[in-house]
Short mmCIF file of C-alpha atoms in Angstrom, two decimals:
data_model
loop_
_atom_site.label_atom_id
_atom_site.label_comp_id
_atom_site.label_asym_id
_atom_site.label_seq_id
_atom_site.Cartn_x
_atom_site.Cartn_y
_atom_site.Cartn_z
CA UNK A 1 30.71 73.43 145.46
CA UNK A 2 30.49 76.32 147.80
CA UNK A 3 31.13 78.69 144.97
CA UNK A 4 31.23 79.57 141.80
CA UNK A 5 33.92 81.55 139.53
CA UNK A 6 33.15 84.69 137.89
CA UNK A 7 34.76 86.14 134.53
CA UNK A 8 33.96 88.94 132.69
CA UNK A 9 33.78 88.30 129.61
CA UNK A 10 34.71 89.91 126.05
CA UNK A 11 33.07 88.77 122.55
CA UNK A 12 33.47 90.54 119.56
CA UNK A 13 30.71 93.08 118.15
CA UNK A 14 29.68 92.09 114.64
CA UNK A 15 29.10 96.62 113.89
CA UNK A 16 31.82 98.98 115.54
CA UNK A 17 30.48 102.49 116.44
CA UNK A 18 31.90 104.65 114.19
CA UNK A 19 31.45 107.33 117.34
CA UNK A 20 33.68 105.12 119.70
CA UNK A 21 37.37 104.44 119.67
CA UNK A 22 37.82 100.79 118.34
CA UNK A 23 38.07 97.79 118.79
CA UNK A 24 35.58 98.03 121.14
CA UNK A 25 34.34 94.12 122.61
CA UNK A 26 30.49 93.57 123.89
CA UNK A 27 31.64 92.83 128.26
CA UNK A 28 29.24 90.70 130.16
CA UNK A 29 29.70 88.90 133.08
CA UNK A 30 30.16 85.02 132.89
CA UNK A 31 29.21 82.82 136.56
CA UNK A 32 30.49 79.37 135.73
CA UNK A 33 28.11 76.55 137.08
CA UNK A 34 27.72 74.07 135.04
CA UNK A 35 23.80 74.00 135.03
CA UNK A 36 23.69 73.21 131.48
CA UNK A 37 26.39 71.25 130.58
CA UNK A 38 30.30 71.68 130.37
CA UNK A 39 31.56 75.17 131.70
CA UNK A 40 27.89 76.53 130.89
CA UNK A 41 26.58 79.13 133.43
CA UNK A 42 24.89 82.45 133.46
CA UNK A 43 25.61 85.40 131.46
CA UNK A 44 25.01 88.90 132.87
CA UNK A 45 25.09 92.03 130.66
CA UNK A 46 22.76 95.19 129.33
CA UNK A 47 21.43 94.55 126.13
CA UNK A 48 20.29 97.75 123.62
CA UNK A 49 22.00 100.85 122.11
CA UNK A 50 23.02 104.07 122.34
CA UNK A 51 19.52 105.29 120.33
CA UNK A 52 17.67 103.04 122.38
CA UNK A 53 18.62 102.67 125.54
CA UNK A 54 20.19 99.73 127.21
CA UNK A 55 18.78 97.75 130.08
CA UNK A 56 20.01 94.29 132.08
CA UNK A 57 19.52 91.00 130.91
CA UNK A 58 21.09 88.02 132.13
CA UNK A 59 20.42 83.77 130.73
CA UNK A 60 21.31 80.66 131.37
CA UNK A 61 24.47 80.43 128.61
CA UNK A 62 27.01 77.75 126.83
CA UNK A 63 30.68 77.98 127.41
CA UNK A 64 31.32 81.67 126.50
CA UNK A 65 35.11 80.04 124.76
CA UNK A 66 32.84 78.38 122.47
CA UNK A 67 30.70 81.08 121.16
CA UNK A 68 32.49 82.31 117.44
CA UNK A 69 32.51 85.76 118.66
CA UNK A 70 34.78 84.89 122.08
CA UNK A 71 37.87 87.42 122.52
CA UNK A 72 38.97 86.85 125.86
CA UNK A 73 37.80 85.61 129.44
CA UNK A 74 39.15 87.30 132.81
CA UNK A 75 38.59 85.29 135.89
CA UNK A 76 37.35 88.25 138.58
CA UNK A 77 36.63 86.26 142.06
CA UNK A 78 33.93 83.89 143.14
CA UNK A 79 30.70 83.86 143.97
CA UNK A 80 28.99 82.14 147.00
CA UNK A 81 26.29 79.23 145.80
CA UNK A 82 24.13 81.22 148.36
CA UNK A 83 24.23 84.38 146.42
CA UNK A 84 23.01 83.07 143.07
CA UNK A 85 21.32 83.62 140.91
CA UNK A 86 18.62 85.53 142.97
CA UNK A 87 21.35 88.49 145.00
CA UNK A 88 23.46 88.65 142.17
CA UNK A 89 20.37 89.57 140.19
CA UNK A 90 19.05 91.34 142.62
CA UNK A 91 22.24 93.81 142.97
CA UNK A 92 22.97 94.32 138.80
CA UNK A 93 19.05 94.84 138.02
CA UNK A 94 19.26 97.88 140.52
CA UNK A 95 22.13 99.60 138.25
CA UNK A 96 20.62 101.88 135.64
CA UNK A 97 21.57 100.96 132.48
CA UNK A 98 23.39 103.08 129.86
CA UNK A 99 20.43 105.73 128.57
CA UNK A 100 19.52 107.25 125.63
CA UNK A 101 23.01 108.96 123.89
CA UNK A 102 22.56 109.32 120.18
CA UNK A 103 19.55 110.34 117.79
CA UNK A 104 19.06 111.16 114.62
CA UNK A 105 19.86 114.97 113.62
CA UNK A 106 17.82 116.37 111.03
CA UNK A 107 19.81 119.20 110.44
CA UNK A 108 22.73 117.06 109.53
CA UNK A 109 21.05 114.07 108.58
CA UNK A 110 23.45 111.75 110.72
CA UNK A 111 22.64 109.68 114.25
CA UNK A 112 24.62 111.86 116.17
CA UNK A 113 25.91 111.83 120.47
CA UNK A 114 23.27 114.37 121.72
CA UNK A 115 22.98 116.26 125.02
CA UNK A 116 19.42 115.60 125.93
CA UNK A 117 17.19 113.83 122.83
CA UNK A 118 16.54 117.01 120.32
CA UNK A 119 19.74 119.01 122.10
CA UNK A 120 22.71 118.20 119.70
CA UNK A 121 25.99 119.05 120.60
CA UNK A 122 27.82 122.05 118.43
CA UNK A 123 30.70 121.41 115.79
CA UNK A 124 34.08 121.48 118.22
CA UNK A 125 31.61 121.42 121.44
CA UNK A 126 33.43 119.13 124.32
CA UNK A 127 31.36 115.98 124.14
CA UNK A 128 31.52 113.23 127.55
CA UNK A 129 32.44 109.73 126.54
CA UNK A 130 29.58 107.90 125.90
CA UNK A 131 28.39 104.79 128.20
CA UNK A 132 27.98 101.09 126.72
CA UNK A 133 28.54 97.35 127.92
CA UNK A 134 32.20 97.88 128.98
CA UNK A 135 31.49 101.12 130.99
CA UNK A 136 28.43 99.47 132.50
CA UNK A 137 30.28 95.78 133.05
CA UNK A 138 33.67 97.31 134.56
CA UNK A 139 32.68 100.70 136.06
CA UNK A 140 29.62 99.47 137.39
CA UNK A 141 28.54 95.99 137.40
CA UNK A 142 31.87 94.64 138.74
CA UNK A 143 32.23 97.43 141.39
CA UNK A 144 28.65 97.21 143.13
CA UNK A 145 29.30 93.06 143.06
CA UNK A 146 32.21 93.68 145.02
CA UNK A 147 31.11 96.16 147.13
CA UNK A 148 27.84 94.69 148.26
CA UNK A 149 30.42 90.90 149.40
CA UNK A 150 28.86 88.98 146.35
CA UNK A 151 31.84 88.86 144.55
CA UNK A 152 34.42 87.96 146.75
CA UNK A 153 38.55 88.11 145.24
CA UNK A 154 40.22 84.43 144.70
CA UNK A 155 43.21 82.81 143.31
CA UNK A 156 42.49 81.10 139.56
CA UNK A 157 39.84 78.21 139.96
#
């Protein structure tokens, strides 16, 4: 095999963020390598939350369709065996993970979106959209892999 199929996978979240449109899914990149059994591979994603910030994480994983939280798998293209896993991880580790975007506001006694820690938005003030795993995966990680020439468009495997 000279290349591996690459997918964007959506999994249901155990708890939705009340400040973000629902439903939302945890989005990951899955490279199907069969290195740990039938349809297994590597999951690449960001972990964390909007209060502490998020960071890149990768692990060898089972077929995503076996996960109880599985919702959908979207074929993206292929990655050459020579780019896996070193070049793949090099590119994804360079991308900044979504930072801290919420903190506890003692005035309202709620965890709220902030401009910077300790500086909260006033009622009615326009707030930018928050960035989580979906935005990191779809808007940063996948385009970076295509731009670097690591992810290649191809027909379904």
